[in-house]
Every structure is written in structure tokens, then in C-alpha cells.
Amino acid sequence: MTPLTCILVLGAGFGGLEAITELERRFRDDTSVELLLVDAKNFFLFTPLLPQIPSSYIEPRHIVQSIRDIRRDRRFRFLRAQVTGLDLTQRRVSTTVGDLPYDYLIIALGSVPNFFGIEGREHCFPLYSLEDGVLLRDHLLDLLEHADHESDPERKRTLLTLTVVGGGYTGVEVVAELRDLLFRHVAPRYGGIPVEDVKLLLLEAGPEILVGVDPKLAARARRKLEQKGIEFRTGAMVTTVRPGEVELKSGEKIATGLVIWTAGVRANLLLESLPVERNNVGRVFVTPELHLPDYPRVFAIGDNAVVRGAAAEQTVQVAPVAMEQARLAAENVTRGVARLPYRSFDYKPKGMLVSLGMNDAVVNLMGLKLSGYGAWLLWNTVHLLKLVGLKKQFQVALDWSLASLFPRDTSIIRRPHRCRFCHPESGGA
Ligand SMILES: Cc1cc2nc3c(=O)[nH]c(=O)nc-3n(C[C@H](O)[C@H](O)[C@H](O)COP(=O)(O)OP(=O)(O)OC[C@H]3O[C@@H](n4cnc5c(N)ncnc54)[C@H](O)[C@@H]3O)c2cc1C
């Protein structure tokens, strides 16, 4: 009997899921190949809609798809386990449920928030996982409940100063979502929260927001959000976060009720154990064929990899890049099994879509540059089509429609454990 070829894919995010489904398509009738997908979570998270969770615009479960549902009638196996180590010499991956040998490996373990060594990161709310989104949502709603009955006007204004750190597309979408929640939903319903006391602040260390987006569209996005009352401060590098305060490099201190951290990501820390070169945010350098130098059977894709020699926009940390690389890595594994030469990565960026809250967006898609309501409709359509699963598409479409007819559901499901009002002893955020 021919020994099985084991192909292991680590991570069931944009890259890993695309890689395993492409591998399955290519090896559908080849029973000599074993396909195994490993992830610590048993669901796929559609991150582009994550900013809409803290604002209670959509329900958290509607932006995730269980791997078991995606896997239905498929032949790849799924293992829910935390990867704990990578041994390229022994061709072995360690996990919380045991070691896994492999013949070919695709690493797609994504990123973690990058706090750039600031002090007080425990007082920030990152937004990377679904859990982050839900925690932030409950904490924000809790904060608003406290602000509503705060009798000291200065303290009320501090509580209602919400700070987003990081002016990339996530930060901009988050601050726009907060604005919708506070101005459209909270102000009319919380008698103790006058809109003039609400301050939405976005701090960006660099000279511009939305780097990578067409500069005219980025400027237009900033102008529109400023008109809606959002304050942008560029060249504002945060060095310390304390409960109720952020401090900038200049020494300036800003009183704030909440700090949301969207200032950047770095590659999964597991990659640090690999005997290969990495860039300043821990992404490994891969060859144009997407494998690690000296390890032709080990591929790294998406947020984990930088393609040597590729233009910067071809390896940015976005979903389309991860998916395109996944398809090529899967093809090259197939070619490796068939002893054919590998193909090289060649990708043309398709553009960028940034939501500016309800009814507004900026879009640069395949040369088409749009802003306003039309761009917002396009943003919604593209994201709805990209969601995995018809049920999820219906649920999100319904959430969006209901939000324009009915109030948002702002019930706090659990008592936020990081609330310094409910737990003064915790010194929480
Ligand atoms: C809030 C937010 C909004 C975004 N919006 C957009 C957008 O609008 N458009 C866009 O194109 N991109 C967006 N992105 C970026 C996009 O999500 C990433 O570039 C993309 O997910 C990268 O794909 P990946 O496969 O490399 O990693 P991921 O999709 O992050 O997948 C990594 C997987 O690895 C798993 N994993 C991690 N560590 C382990 C471990 N030790 N053991 C087992 N499993 C593990 C994770 O659970 C996860 O499923 C956004 C990201 C965030 C955080």
C-alpha cells in the first residue's frame, strides 16, 4: 500500500480555510493524500464585520461560521487544538492534543494585536477576535450606563470621551461605528447623555490616517467624519494607558473613559521559533513560491508571511492577499506531490473599501473611486457576498435592515469584569 501523504494546514482563517478547500478540490479523488485543518477555534471569523459588534449593529454569532458546517460533506478532517510548537527538522507540529507529523505544511496562523511596547496595555481593549468584540461591546454599554447617572459633569465628559488608537481602516471603521451607536441610538434613549458631552477621538501616531487607501479618498473620509463630530489627531503617539487616561509621547495626558486599541498587528508569536528571517512585525520572509527558504515543503501565507521581492501592496495584511496566497500554496503543494516545479506569486490588488458608518463609505475598487451612499451600498453588497454561508448572509442582511427600523439591542449580557465602577478593587480599564 502507498504511504499516505499528510498535508497539514494550520489556522482556519481566511488563508487556511481557502487553502484546505482548494487542496480538497485538487485531491478530491486521491485517497493517498490526507488533509488536516487545525485551529484553536471551531469557527471561521469574518473580521471585516467585527467593528459592527461593539456598536451592537449586528449580532456576534452572525459573523462566524462553524467549521463543522463548512466541512459538511467534505473530505478534509478538522482538529480543534491549539498549536504550541513547530519543529521543521522533525516535520512535526505540537498541539495541545498531541504531535502531528506532516509531509507538507501550510502555516496560516494570523496575527495578534501589536501594542508596540506601550505601558498599560491591560487597560486597552483590542479588537481582533470575536471575544474582543463582545467584551468591548459589553464594557462600552456598561460605561454608558454609568455615564448616564454620573452627577459630576467633568467626570461625565471623561467617561464619554471614547478614544480609538490607530488610524488604519479598522480604527476608522470602529470610530464611525461608535458615532452611529452614540448619536443615533444612545443620545435619544439615555436622558443623562447629552450629545455635546460625547467626544470621539482617534489618535494616529503617523502623519496620515488610512495609509494605503487612495490619498484623495482618505482625505475625503477624514473630512466627512470630522463633519460628523469625530476628532482626529495625527502625529499623536500613545506611550502609556492608565485607567481613565492616555498619555502621548509629547507628555500630554488625555482623560478618557475607554481606549480601543487598533494600532496594528504582529504575526503570531509561534513564528518566532522558526529558524528563518522575519520582518519588524514578526512575519516570516518566504520565497516567491511562498515556501520558507530551505524548507520547500513548508509554506507560510497571509498575515504570517512577506513575499521576498514582492511590492508592499502585494503582501499587505488583508483577506484577499491571504486567500490568493492560499490558492497558490495549495497549487504548489499539489505540484510538489506530482513532482512538478512550483509557480510564483503574482497578485494585483483589487482595491479597498472603508465604511464610514451607516449610509457612508469610501471605496476604491478596480479603478472605481466612490464615496457616499452609493459607496456604502457597494460596501454592504461586497461584504455580504463574501460572508461564508447563505444563513449568515441572511442573518447579517436582516440585522442591517432591522437596525434602520428598530433600536439596537444594547442589553449587557454579562457583568463586565474589567469595569472599575462595578469592581473598584480591580483597577480595571
Ligand atoms: C477588526 C479587523 C477588521 C479587518 N477588516 C478587514 C477588511 O475589511 N478587509 C480585509 O481584507 N481584511 C481585514 N482584516 C484583516 C484580515 O482579517 C486578515 O488580513 C486576514 O484574516 C489574514 O488571514 P490569515 O489566514 O493570515 O489569518 P486569520 O484569518 O487571522 O486566521 C488565523 C487563524 O489561526 C488560528 N490560530 C491562531 N493561533 C493559533 C494557534 N496557536 N493554534 C491554533 N489555531 C490558531 C486563529 O484562530 C485563526 O482562525 C481585518 C482584521 C481585523 C482584526
CSV table of C-alpha atoms and ligand atoms in Angstrom, one decimal, residues 10-17 38-51 67 79-85 94-96 107-112 127-129 169-171 173-174 262 265 268-270 301-305 316-323 325-326 351-354 379 383, ligand 1:
chain,number,residue,atom,x,y,z
A,10,LEU,CA,-2.6,25.5,10.5
A,11,GLY,CA,-5.3,28.1,11.0
A,12,ALA,CA,-8.9,28.2,9.8
A,13,GLY,CA,-9.0,31.9,9.0
A,14,PHE,CA,-9.1,33.5,5.5
A,15,GLY,CA,-5.9,31.8,4.4
A,16,GLY,CA,-6.1,28.4,6.0
A,17,LEU,CA,-9.8,27.8,5.0
A,38,VAL,CA,-6.1,22.6,12.7
A,39,ASP,CA,-7.4,25.6,14.6
A,40,ALA,CA,-7.9,26.6,18.3
A,41,LYS,CA,-11.4,27.8,17.5
A,42,ASN,CA,-14.1,25.7,15.8
A,43,PHE,CA,-15.3,28.6,13.7
A,44,PHE,CA,-14.3,30.9,10.9
A,45,LEU,CA,-14.5,34.6,11.8
A,46,PHE,CA,-15.4,37.2,9.2
A,47,THR,CA,-13.2,40.0,10.6
A,48,PRO,CA,-14.3,42.8,8.2
A,49,LEU,CA,-17.6,43.0,10.1
A,50,LEU,CA,-16.0,42.8,13.6
A,51,PRO,CA,-16.2,46.7,14.0
A,67,ILE,CA,-16.1,24.7,10.6
A,79,LEU,CA,-9.0,19.2,14.6
A,80,ARG,CA,-9.8,21.8,17.2
A,81,ALA,CA,-6.5,22.2,19.0
A,82,GLN,CA,-4.1,24.9,20.0
A,83,VAL,CA,-0.8,24.7,18.1
A,84,THR,CA,2.0,25.0,20.6
A,85,GLY,CA,5.2,24.4,18.6
A,94,SER,CA,3.0,20.1,18.6
A,95,THR,CA,-0.6,20.8,19.7
A,96,THR,CA,-2.5,20.7,23.0
A,107,ILE,CA,1.1,27.9,8.1
A,108,ALA,CA,-1.8,30.5,8.3
A,109,LEU,CA,-1.9,31.3,12.0
A,110,GLY,CA,-2.7,35.0,11.5
A,111,SER,CA,-1.8,37.9,13.8
A,112,VAL,CA,-2.0,39.2,17.3
A,127,LEU,CA,-10.3,44.3,18.6
A,128,TYR,CA,-9.0,41.2,16.9
A,129,SER,CA,-11.1,38.2,17.9
A,169,TYR,CA,-9.1,51.1,8.2
A,170,THR,CA,-10.1,49.2,11.4
A,171,GLY,CA,-9.7,52.2,13.6
A,173,GLU,CA,-14.5,51.9,10.9
A,174,VAL,CA,-14.6,51.5,14.7
A,262,THR,CA,-6.4,49.1,16.7
A,265,VAL,CA,-0.9,43.7,14.4
A,268,ASN,CA,1.5,35.0,15.6
A,269,LEU,CA,4.2,34.6,18.2
A,270,LEU,CA,4.7,30.9,17.3
A,301,ILE,CA,0.7,32.7,3.9
A,302,GLY,CA,-1.4,35.7,4.7
A,303,ASP,CA,-0.6,37.7,7.8
A,304,ASN,CA,2.2,35.3,8.6
A,305,ALA,CA,4.3,35.9,5.5
A,316,VAL,CA,-0.4,43.7,3.0
A,317,GLN,CA,-2.3,42.1,5.8
A,318,VAL,CA,-5.7,41.8,4.2
A,319,ALA,CA,-8.1,39.0,3.5
A,320,PRO,CA,-7.8,39.0,-0.4
A,321,VAL,CA,-4.0,38.6,-0.2
A,322,ALA,CA,-4.3,35.7,2.3
A,323,MET,CA,-6.8,34.0,0.1
A,325,GLN,CA,-1.7,33.1,-1.4
A,326,ALA,CA,-3.7,30.2,0.0
A,351,GLY,CA,-8.7,48.0,-4.0
A,352,MET,CA,-10.0,49.0,-0.6
A,353,LEU,CA,-13.4,49.6,1.0
A,354,VAL,CA,-13.8,51.6,4.1
A,379,TRP,CA,-19.5,48.1,0.7
A,383,HIS,CA,-19.2,42.1,2.4
B,1,LIG,C1,-11.1,44.1,13.2
B,1,LIG,C2,-10.5,43.7,11.9
B,1,LIG,C3,-11.0,44.1,10.7
B,1,LIG,C4,-10.5,43.7,9.5
B,1,LIG,N1,-11.1,44.2,8.3
B,1,LIG,C5,-10.6,43.7,7.1
B,1,LIG,C6,-11.3,44.1,5.9
B,1,LIG,O1,-12.3,44.9,6.0
B,1,LIG,N2,-10.8,43.7,4.7
B,1,LIG,C7,-9.7,42.8,4.7
B,1,LIG,O2,-9.3,42.4,3.6
B,1,LIG,N3,-9.1,42.5,5.8
B,1,LIG,C8,-9.5,42.9,7.0
B,1,LIG,N4,-8.8,42.5,8.2
B,1,LIG,C9,-7.6,41.7,8.0
B,1,LIG,C10,-7.9,40.3,7.8
B,1,LIG,O3,-8.7,39.8,8.8
B,1,LIG,C11,-6.5,39.5,7.8
B,1,LIG,O4,-5.6,40.1,7.0
B,1,LIG,C12,-6.8,38.0,7.5
B,1,LIG,O5,-7.7,37.5,8.4
B,1,LIG,C13,-5.5,37.3,7.4
B,1,LIG,O6,-5.8,35.9,7.1
B,1,LIG,P1,-4.9,34.8,7.8
B,1,LIG,O7,-5.4,33.5,7.2
B,1,LIG,O8,-3.5,35.1,7.6
B,1,LIG,O9,-5.2,34.9,9.4
B,1,LIG,P2,-6.6,34.8,10.1
B,1,LIG,O10,-7.7,34.9,9.2
B,1,LIG,O11,-6.4,35.7,11.3
B,1,LIG,O12,-6.6,33.3,10.6
B,1,LIG,C14,-5.7,32.8,11.6
B,1,LIG,C15,-6.3,31.6,12.3
B,1,LIG,O13,-5.3,30.9,13.1
B,1,LIG,C16,-5.9,30.5,14.3
B,1,LIG,N5,-4.9,30.4,15.3
B,1,LIG,C17,-4.1,31.4,15.7
B,1,LIG,N6,-3.2,30.9,16.6
B,1,LIG,C18,-3.4,29.6,16.7
B,1,LIG,C19,-2.9,28.5,17.5
B,1,LIG,N7,-1.8,28.7,18.3
B,1,LIG,N8,-3.4,27.3,17.3
B,1,LIG,C20,-4.4,27.0,16.5
B,1,LIG,N9,-5.0,28.0,15.8
B,1,LIG,C21,-4.5,29.2,15.9
B,1,LIG,C22,-6.9,31.6,14.6
B,1,LIG,O14,-7.9,31.1,15.5
B,1,LIG,C23,-7.5,31.9,13.2
B,1,LIG,O15,-8.6,31.2,12.9
B,1,LIG,C24,-9.4,42.9,9.4
B,1,LIG,C25,-8.8,42.4,10.6
B,1,LIG,C26,-9.3,42.8,11.8
B,1,LIG,C27,-8.7,42.3,13.1
